[in-house]
Coordinates of C-alpha atoms and ligand atoms in Angstrom, one line a residue:
X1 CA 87.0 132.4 100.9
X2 CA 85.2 130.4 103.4
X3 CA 84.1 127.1 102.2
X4 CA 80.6 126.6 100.5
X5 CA 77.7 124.5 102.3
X6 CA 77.9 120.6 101.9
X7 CA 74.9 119.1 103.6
X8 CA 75.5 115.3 104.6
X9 CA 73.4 112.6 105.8
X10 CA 74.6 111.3 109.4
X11 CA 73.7 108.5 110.5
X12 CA 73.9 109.8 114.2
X13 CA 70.8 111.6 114.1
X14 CA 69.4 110.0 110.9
X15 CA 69.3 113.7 109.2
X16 CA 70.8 115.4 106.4
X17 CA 72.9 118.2 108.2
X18 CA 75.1 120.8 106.9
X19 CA 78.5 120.0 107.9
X20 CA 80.1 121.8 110.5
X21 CA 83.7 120.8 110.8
X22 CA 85.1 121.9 114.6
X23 CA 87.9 124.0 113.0
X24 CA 86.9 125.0 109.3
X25 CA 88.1 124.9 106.9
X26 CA 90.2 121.5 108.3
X27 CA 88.1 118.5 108.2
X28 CA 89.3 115.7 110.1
X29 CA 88.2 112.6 108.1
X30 CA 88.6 109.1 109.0
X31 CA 87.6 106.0 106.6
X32 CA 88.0 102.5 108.0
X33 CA 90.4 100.6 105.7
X34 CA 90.4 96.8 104.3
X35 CA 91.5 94.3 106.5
X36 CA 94.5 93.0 104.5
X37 CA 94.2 88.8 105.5
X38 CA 93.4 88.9 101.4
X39 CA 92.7 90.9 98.5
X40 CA 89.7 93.4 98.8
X41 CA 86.8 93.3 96.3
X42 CA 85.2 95.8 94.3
X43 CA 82.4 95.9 97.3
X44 CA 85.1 97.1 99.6
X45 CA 85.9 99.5 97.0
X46 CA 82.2 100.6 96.4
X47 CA 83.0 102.3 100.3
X48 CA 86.6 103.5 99.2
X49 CA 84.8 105.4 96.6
X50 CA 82.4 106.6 98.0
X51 CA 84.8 108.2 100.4
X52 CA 87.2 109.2 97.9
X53 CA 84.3 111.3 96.1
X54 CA 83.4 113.3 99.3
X55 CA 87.2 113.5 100.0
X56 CA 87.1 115.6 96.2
X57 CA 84.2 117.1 96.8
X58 CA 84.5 118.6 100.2
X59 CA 88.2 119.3 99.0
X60 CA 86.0 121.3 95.8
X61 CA 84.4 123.2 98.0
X62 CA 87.2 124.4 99.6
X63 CA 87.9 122.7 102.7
X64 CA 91.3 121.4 103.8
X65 CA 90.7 117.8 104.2
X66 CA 92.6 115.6 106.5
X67 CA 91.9 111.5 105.4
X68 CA 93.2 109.2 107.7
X69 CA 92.7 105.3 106.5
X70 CA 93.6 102.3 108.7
X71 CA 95.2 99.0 107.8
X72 CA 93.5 96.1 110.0
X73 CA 96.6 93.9 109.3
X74 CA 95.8 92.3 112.8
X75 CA 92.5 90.9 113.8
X76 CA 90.5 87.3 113.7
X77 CA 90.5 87.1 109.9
X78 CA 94.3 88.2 109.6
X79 CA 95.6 85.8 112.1
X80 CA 93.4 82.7 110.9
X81 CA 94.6 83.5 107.2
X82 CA 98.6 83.4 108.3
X83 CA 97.4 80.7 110.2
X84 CA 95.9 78.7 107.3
X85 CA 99.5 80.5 105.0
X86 CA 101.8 79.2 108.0
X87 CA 103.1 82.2 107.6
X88 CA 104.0 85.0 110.6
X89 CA 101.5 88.1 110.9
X90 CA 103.2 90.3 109.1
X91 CA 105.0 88.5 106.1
X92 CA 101.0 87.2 105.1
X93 CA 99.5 90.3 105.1
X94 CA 102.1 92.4 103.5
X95 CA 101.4 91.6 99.8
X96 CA 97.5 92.4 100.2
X97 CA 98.7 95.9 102.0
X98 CA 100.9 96.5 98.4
X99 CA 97.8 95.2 96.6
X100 CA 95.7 97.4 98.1
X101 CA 98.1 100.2 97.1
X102 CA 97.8 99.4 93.5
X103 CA 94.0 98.7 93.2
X104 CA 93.8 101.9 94.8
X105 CA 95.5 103.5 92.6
X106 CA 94.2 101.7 89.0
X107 CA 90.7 103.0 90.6
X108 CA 92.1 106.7 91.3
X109 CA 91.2 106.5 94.1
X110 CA 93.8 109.6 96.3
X111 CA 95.8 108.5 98.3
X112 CA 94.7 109.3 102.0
X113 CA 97.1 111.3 103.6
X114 CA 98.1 108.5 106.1
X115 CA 97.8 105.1 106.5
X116 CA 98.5 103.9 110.3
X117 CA 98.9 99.8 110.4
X118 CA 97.4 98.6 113.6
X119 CA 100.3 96.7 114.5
X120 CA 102.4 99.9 114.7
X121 CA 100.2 102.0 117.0
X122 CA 100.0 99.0 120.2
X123 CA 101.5 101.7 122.5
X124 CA 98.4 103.9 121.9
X125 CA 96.1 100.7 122.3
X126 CA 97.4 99.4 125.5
X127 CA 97.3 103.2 126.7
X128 CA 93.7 103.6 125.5
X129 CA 92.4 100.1 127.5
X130 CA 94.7 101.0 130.8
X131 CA 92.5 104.0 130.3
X132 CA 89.3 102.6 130.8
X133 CA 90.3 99.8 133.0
X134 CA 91.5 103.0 134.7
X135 CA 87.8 104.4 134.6
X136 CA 85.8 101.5 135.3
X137 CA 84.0 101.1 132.1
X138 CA 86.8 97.9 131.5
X139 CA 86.7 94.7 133.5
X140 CA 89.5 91.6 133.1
X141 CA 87.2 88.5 132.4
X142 CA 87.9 85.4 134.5
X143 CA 89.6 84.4 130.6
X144 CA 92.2 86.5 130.9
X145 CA 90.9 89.3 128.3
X146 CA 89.5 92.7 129.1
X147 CA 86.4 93.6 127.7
X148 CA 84.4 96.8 127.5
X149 CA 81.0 96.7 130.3
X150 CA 78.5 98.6 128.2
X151 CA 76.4 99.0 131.0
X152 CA 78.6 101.9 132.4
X153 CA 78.2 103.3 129.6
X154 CA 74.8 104.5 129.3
X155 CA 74.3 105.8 125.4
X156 CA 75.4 102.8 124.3
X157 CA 73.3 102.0 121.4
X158 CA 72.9 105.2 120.0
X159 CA 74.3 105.0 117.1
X160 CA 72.6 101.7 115.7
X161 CA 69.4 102.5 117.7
X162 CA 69.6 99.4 119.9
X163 CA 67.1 101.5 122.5
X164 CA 64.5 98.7 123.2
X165 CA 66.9 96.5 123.1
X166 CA 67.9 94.5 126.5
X167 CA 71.2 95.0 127.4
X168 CA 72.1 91.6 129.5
X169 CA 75.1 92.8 131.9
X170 CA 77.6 90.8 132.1
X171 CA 77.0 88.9 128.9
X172 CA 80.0 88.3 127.1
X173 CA 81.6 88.3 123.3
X174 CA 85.0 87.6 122.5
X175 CA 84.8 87.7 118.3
X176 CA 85.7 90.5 116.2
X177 CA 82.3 90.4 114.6
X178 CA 78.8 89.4 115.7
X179 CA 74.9 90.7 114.9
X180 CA 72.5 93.1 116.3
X181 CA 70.6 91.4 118.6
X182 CA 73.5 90.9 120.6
X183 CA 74.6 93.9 122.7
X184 CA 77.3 92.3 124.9
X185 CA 80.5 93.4 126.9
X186 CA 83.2 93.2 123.8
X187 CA 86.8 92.1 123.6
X188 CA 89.1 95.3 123.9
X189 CA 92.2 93.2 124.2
X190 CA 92.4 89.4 123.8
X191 CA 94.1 87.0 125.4
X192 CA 96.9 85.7 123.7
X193 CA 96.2 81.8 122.5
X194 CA 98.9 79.1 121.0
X195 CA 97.3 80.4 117.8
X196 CA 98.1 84.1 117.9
X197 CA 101.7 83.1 119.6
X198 CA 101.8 81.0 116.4
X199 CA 101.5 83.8 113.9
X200 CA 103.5 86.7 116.1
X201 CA 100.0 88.3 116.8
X202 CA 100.8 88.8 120.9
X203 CA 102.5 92.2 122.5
X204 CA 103.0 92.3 126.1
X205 CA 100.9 94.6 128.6
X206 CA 99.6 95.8 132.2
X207 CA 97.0 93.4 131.8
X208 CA 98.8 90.4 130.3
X209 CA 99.8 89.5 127.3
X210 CA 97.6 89.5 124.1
X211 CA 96.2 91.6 120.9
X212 CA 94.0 94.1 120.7
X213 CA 90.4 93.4 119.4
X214 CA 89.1 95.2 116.1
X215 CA 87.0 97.7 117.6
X216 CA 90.1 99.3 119.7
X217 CA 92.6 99.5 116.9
X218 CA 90.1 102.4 115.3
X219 CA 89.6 103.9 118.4
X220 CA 93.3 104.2 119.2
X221 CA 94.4 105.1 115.5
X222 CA 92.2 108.1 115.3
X223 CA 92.4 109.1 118.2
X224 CA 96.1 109.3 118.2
X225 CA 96.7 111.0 115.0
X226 CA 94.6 113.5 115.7
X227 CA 95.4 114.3 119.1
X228 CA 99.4 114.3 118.0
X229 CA 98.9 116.0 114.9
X230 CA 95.5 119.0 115.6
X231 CA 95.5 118.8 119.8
X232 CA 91.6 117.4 119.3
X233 CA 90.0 114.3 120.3
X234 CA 86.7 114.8 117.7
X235 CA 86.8 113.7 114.4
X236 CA 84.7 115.9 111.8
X237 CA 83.7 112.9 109.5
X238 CA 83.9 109.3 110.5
X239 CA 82.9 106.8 107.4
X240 CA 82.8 103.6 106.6
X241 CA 79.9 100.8 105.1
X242 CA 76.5 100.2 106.1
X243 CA 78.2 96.7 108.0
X244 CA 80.2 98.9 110.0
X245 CA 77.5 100.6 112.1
X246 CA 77.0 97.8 114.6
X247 CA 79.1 96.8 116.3
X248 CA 82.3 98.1 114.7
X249 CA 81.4 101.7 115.0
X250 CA 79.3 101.3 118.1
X251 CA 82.1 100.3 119.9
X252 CA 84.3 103.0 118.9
X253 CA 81.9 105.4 120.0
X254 CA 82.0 103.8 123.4
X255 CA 85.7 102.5 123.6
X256 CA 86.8 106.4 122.8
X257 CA 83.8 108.7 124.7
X258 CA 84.7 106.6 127.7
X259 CA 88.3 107.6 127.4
X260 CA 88.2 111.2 126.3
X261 CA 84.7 111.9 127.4
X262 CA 84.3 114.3 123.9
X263 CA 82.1 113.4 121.2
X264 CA 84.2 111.1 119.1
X265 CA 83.1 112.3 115.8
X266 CA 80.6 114.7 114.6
X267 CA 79.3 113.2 111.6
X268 CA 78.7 109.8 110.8
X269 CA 78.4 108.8 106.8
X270 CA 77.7 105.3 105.6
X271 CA 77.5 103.3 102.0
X272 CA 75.5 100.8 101.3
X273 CA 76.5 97.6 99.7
X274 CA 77.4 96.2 95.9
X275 CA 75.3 93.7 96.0
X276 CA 75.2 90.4 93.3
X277 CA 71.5 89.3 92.6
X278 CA 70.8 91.3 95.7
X279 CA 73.3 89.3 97.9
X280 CA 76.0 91.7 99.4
X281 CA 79.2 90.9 97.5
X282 CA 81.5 89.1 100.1
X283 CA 84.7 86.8 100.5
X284 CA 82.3 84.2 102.4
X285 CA 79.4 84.3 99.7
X286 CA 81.9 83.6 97.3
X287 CA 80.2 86.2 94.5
X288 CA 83.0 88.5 94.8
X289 CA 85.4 90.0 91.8
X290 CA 88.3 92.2 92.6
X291 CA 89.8 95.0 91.2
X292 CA 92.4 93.3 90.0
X293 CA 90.1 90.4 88.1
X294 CA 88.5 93.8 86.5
X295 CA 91.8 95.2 85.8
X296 CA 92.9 92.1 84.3
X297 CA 90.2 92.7 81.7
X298 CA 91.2 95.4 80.7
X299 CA 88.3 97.5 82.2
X300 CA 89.0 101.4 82.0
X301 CA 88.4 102.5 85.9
X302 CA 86.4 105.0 84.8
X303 CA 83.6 102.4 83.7
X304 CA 83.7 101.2 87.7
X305 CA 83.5 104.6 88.9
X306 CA 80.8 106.1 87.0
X307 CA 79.0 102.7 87.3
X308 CA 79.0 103.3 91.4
X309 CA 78.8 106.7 90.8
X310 CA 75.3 106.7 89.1
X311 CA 73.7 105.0 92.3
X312 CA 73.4 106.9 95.8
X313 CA 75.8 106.2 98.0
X314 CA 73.1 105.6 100.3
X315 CA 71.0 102.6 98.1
X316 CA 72.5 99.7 97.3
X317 CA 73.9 98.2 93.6
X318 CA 73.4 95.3 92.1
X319 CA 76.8 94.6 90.0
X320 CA 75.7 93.3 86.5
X321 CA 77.7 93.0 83.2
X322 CA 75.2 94.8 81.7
X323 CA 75.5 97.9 84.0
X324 CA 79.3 97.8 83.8
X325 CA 79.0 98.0 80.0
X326 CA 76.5 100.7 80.2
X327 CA 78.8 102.4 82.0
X328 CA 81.9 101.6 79.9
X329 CA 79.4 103.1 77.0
X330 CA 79.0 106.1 79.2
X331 CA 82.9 106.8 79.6
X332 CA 83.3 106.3 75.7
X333 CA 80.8 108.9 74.9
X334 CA 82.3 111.5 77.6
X335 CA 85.6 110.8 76.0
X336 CA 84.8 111.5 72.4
X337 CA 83.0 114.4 73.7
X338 CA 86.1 115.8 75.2
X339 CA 88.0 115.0 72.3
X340 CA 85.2 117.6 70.5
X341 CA 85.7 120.3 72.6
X342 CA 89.2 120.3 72.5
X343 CA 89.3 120.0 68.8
X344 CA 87.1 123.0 68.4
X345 CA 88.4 125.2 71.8
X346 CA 91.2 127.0 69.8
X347 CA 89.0 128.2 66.8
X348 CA 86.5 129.5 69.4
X349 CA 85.7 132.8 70.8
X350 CA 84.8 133.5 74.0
X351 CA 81.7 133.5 74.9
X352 CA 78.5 131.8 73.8
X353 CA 76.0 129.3 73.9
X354 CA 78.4 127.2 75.1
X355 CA 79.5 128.9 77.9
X356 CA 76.0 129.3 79.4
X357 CA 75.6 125.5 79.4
X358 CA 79.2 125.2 81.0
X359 CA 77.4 127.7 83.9
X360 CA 75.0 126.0 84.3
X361 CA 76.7 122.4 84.4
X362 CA 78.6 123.6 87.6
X363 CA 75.7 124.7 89.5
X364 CA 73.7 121.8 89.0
X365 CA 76.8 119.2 89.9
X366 CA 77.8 121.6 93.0
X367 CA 73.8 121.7 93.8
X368 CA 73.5 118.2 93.7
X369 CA 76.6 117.2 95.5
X370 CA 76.5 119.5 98.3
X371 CA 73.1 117.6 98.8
X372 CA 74.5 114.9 100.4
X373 CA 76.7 113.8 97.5
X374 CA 74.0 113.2 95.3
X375 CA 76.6 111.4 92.2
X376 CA 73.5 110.3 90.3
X377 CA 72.6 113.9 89.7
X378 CA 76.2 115.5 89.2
X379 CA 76.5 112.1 86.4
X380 CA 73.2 113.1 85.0
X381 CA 73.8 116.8 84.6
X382 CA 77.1 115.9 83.2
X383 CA 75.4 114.1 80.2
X384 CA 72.8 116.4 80.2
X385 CA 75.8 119.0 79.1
X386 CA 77.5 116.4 76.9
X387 CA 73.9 116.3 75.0
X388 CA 73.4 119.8 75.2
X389 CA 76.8 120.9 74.2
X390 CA 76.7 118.3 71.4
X391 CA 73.5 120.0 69.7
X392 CA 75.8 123.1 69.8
X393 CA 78.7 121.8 68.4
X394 CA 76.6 120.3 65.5
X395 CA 75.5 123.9 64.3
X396 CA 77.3 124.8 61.0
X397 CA 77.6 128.4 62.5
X398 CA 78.8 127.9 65.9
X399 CA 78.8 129.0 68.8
X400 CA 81.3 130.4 71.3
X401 CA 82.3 129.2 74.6
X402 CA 84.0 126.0 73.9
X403 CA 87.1 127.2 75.7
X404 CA 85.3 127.6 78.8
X405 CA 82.7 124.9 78.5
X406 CA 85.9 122.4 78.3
X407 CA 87.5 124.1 81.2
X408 CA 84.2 123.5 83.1
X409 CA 83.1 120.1 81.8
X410 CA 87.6 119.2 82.9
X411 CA 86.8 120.5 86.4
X412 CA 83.4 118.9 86.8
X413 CA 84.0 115.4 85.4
X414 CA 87.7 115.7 87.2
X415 CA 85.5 115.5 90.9
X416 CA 83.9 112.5 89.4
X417 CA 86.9 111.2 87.5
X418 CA 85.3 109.6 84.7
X419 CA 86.9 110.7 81.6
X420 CA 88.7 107.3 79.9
X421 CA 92.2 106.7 80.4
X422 CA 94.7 108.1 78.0
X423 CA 95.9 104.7 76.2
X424 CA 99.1 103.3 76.4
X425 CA 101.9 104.7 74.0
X426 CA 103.6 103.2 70.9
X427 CA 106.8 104.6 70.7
X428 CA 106.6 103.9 66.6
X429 CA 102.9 106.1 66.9
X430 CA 105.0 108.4 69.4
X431 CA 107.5 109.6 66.8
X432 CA 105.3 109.7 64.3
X433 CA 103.6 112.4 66.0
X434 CA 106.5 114.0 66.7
X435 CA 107.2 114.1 63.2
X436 CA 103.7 115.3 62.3
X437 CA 103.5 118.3 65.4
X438 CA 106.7 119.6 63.6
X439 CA 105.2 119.5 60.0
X440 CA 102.3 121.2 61.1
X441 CA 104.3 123.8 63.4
X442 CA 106.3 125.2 60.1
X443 CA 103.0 125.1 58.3
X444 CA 101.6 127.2 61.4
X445 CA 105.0 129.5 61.3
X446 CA 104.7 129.8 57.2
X447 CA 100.6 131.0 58.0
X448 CA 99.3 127.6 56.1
X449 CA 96.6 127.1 58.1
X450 CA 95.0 124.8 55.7
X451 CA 98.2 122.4 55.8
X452 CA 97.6 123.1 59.9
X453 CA 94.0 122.3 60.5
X454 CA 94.6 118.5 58.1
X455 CA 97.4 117.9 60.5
X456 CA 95.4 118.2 63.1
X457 CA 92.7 116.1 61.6
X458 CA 95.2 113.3 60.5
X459 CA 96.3 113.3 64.3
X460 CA 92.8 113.6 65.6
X461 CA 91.9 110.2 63.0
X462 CA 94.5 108.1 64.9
X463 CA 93.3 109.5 68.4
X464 CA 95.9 111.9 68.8
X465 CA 94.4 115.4 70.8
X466 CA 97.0 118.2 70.5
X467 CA 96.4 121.4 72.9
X468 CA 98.5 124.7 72.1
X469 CA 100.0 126.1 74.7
X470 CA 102.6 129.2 75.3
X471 CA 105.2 126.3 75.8
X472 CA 104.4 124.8 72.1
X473 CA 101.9 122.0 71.4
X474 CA 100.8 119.4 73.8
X475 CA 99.3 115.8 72.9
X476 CA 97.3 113.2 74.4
X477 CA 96.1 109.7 73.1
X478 CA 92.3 110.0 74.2
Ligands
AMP501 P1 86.9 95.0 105.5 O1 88.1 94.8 104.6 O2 86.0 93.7 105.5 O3 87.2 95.5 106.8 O4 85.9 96.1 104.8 C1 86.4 97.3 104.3 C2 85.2 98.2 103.9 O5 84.4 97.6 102.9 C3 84.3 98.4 105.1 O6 83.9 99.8 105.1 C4 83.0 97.6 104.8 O7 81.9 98.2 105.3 C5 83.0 97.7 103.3 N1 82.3 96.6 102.6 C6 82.4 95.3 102.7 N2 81.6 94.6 101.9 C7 81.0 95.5 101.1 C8 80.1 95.5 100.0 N3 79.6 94.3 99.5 N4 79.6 96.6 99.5 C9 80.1 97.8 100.0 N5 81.0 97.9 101.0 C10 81.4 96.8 101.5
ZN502 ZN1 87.3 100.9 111.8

């Protein structure tokens, strides 16, 4: 089965294009990662996902998706931060790497399927810059760094739409970071200074001894594992935040085009920011919270997805308490719901109302994420179902269906992954419901249903969901 249509906004071309992968279904996908000089904040994670929603859905729809995401655990910020520690490179930014790993994982987000650390893939880097020193689109500054000439490199721009803009040759930047209105030659590999040789940030090369700028360690990452691993130099989807267009992503484009002379990647996605008060959540406004503060408070994950998830990934969100209880309301409601439907599935027959709603729930979420991952449609069609469904269930004489509507309404709010989270187990509620699944199994066997059915009912009053399966009964805490 080939893969169904998913139509994607790119920023390339500033048009909503159906994606065409260069070898379907494989989809080569890479997602700039936190810089790990500290924790990241739940604005970082807005992008993560983001990403980890079109990673499901194009993974729905039946591609074969290939996620790489970087670790920048060398760069300005990194080395300032050991720096500030007195710590080497490496020993400061290992924690935030394992941090990341877990906030990751409370905010099930998948796991992409690598993760290259910059300071592992120098080979590629110093290969990549010989490369274009090589070409002449590289120069070594009187400083002792090389840095990228972007007037050699005539579409430079095209991505951020820096047309009118004049591009003064010669002119010079040597920081990771720096705005729009300044198009300069850029640091592809930095002199080493008492500062990096401080920290263990400085590897030896061709063209002296130093660390490689931001911008290169993307360039060289991708490239590499996909060269190694599918012989290409394109990537199908390149993403990252809105921040991330200029220069980060310019510069890729130019640091790898002027190497391999392919396109570097087809499509270009981008989210916009969690804001606070319509400031853009960030370490240096100080307005941030991280995953861990929200984890710390017990908040159900769920609540911060479907929060993000009921805003385009393409408009920005303003992070209130308010909104994050909305959404914690939200998850509530779709977890009792579940708990219905499960409740009734096995007393159900086949078909019925409720399976036409299911029908339609999957058409209207695929519909509206295969139009350029519109989440605030999918989340309002799910509730439309939950309200729909609910109307059904509340019928004396129902209904039919509920089998498939809960199969439908699992696989649709499983892209999403907004159902709550099972709680945490007693082991004194455990065995009690041990004890209970066995009275109610020789009430089953002896065909005293009645006995059965309050059971379930006494389990289903302390939040206990049994399913019955060919293997006996199976139970959940929802
Ligand atoms: P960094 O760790 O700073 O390299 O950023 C990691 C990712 O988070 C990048 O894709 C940024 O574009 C993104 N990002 C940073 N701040 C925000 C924010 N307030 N909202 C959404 N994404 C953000
Ligand atoms: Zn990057």
């Amino acid at each position: 089965m080939s893969p169904a249509p998913v139509s994607l906004y790119n920023t390339l071309t500033r048009r909503i294009e159906p994606l065409q992968p260069l070898a379907p279904p494989r989809v080569t996908l890479y997602t700039c990662g936190p810089t790990v000089w500290n924790y990241a904040h739940i604005g970082n994670f807005r992008t993560f996902l983001f990403e980890d929603l079109l990673r499901r859905w194009l993974e729905h729809a039946g591609y074969d998706v290939f996620q790489i995401m970087n670790l920048t655990d060398v760069d300005d910020r990194t080395i300032k931060a050991a720096r500030q520690a007195g710590k080497p490179l490496a020993e400061h930014t290992a924690p935030f790497t394992q941090a990341f790993f877990e906030d990751r994982d409370y905010l099930r987000i998948k796991p992409a399927h690598v993760y290259p650390r910059a300071t592992e893939y120098m080979p590629a880097m110093i290969a990549l810059v010989a490369r274009l020193l090589e070409r002449g689109v590289a120069y070594r500054g009187e400083d002792g760094s090389v840095y990228f000439a972007i007037a050699k490199f005539p579409t430079y721009g095209r991505l951020s739409r820096l047309d009118g803009r004049e591009i003064k040759v010669g002119a010079r930047v040597a920081s990771d970071e720096y705005a729009k209105d300044d198009p300069s030659d850029f640091a592809l590999w930095k002199k080493a200074d008492a500062e990096d040789e401080a920290v263990g940030a400085a590897w030896d090369a061709p063209f002296g001894r130093g660390r490689p700028g931001w911008h290169l360690e993307c360039s060289a990452m991708s490239l590499e594992e996909i060269g190694r691993r599918f012989g290409v130099q394109t990537l199908d989807i390149h993403a990252g935040g809105v921040d991330l267009i200029f220069p980060h992503h310019e510069n890729e484009i130019a640091q790898s085009e002027g190497t391999t002379g392919q396109p570097f990647a087809r499509h270009w996605l981008h989210g916009e920011f969690l804001n606070v008060r319509g400031t853009k959540m960030s370490k240096r406004h100080g307005n941030f919270l991280t995953a861990r503060d929200l984890r710390e408070q017990g908040v159900d994950a769920a609540a911060v997805r479907l929060l993000f998830f009921q805003t385009h990934y393409r408009q920005p969100v303003d992070f209130t308490d308010q909104a994050l209880d909305a959404a914690k309301e939200g998850v509530r409601r779709l977890g009792e719901f579940r708990g219905r439907l499960v409740e009734r599935a096995p007393k159900d027959n086949e078909s019925g109302p409720l399976s036409s709603l299911a029908t339609r729930l999957e058409a209207d979420v695929a519909a509206a994420l295969n139009d350029d991952l519109n989440a605030p449609r999918a989340v309002a069609a799910l509730f439309e179902f939950v309200r729909g469904a609910n109307r059904e269930l509340d019928r004396p004489d129902v209904s039919g269906g509920t089998a498939r509507a809960l199969a439908a309404f699992g696989r649709m709010a499983g892209v999403l992954d907004v159902l709550p989270t099972p709680k945490a187990l007693d082991p004194e509620l455990a065995s009690w419901v041990e004890e209970r699944l066995g009275a109610r199994d020789k009430a089953r066997k002896s065909k005293d249903f009645k006995a059965a059915d309050a059971i379930r009912a006494e389990l289903a009053a302390r939040g206990v969901e049994i399913e019955d399966t060919p293997q006996g009964a199976k139970w959940r805490m929802v």
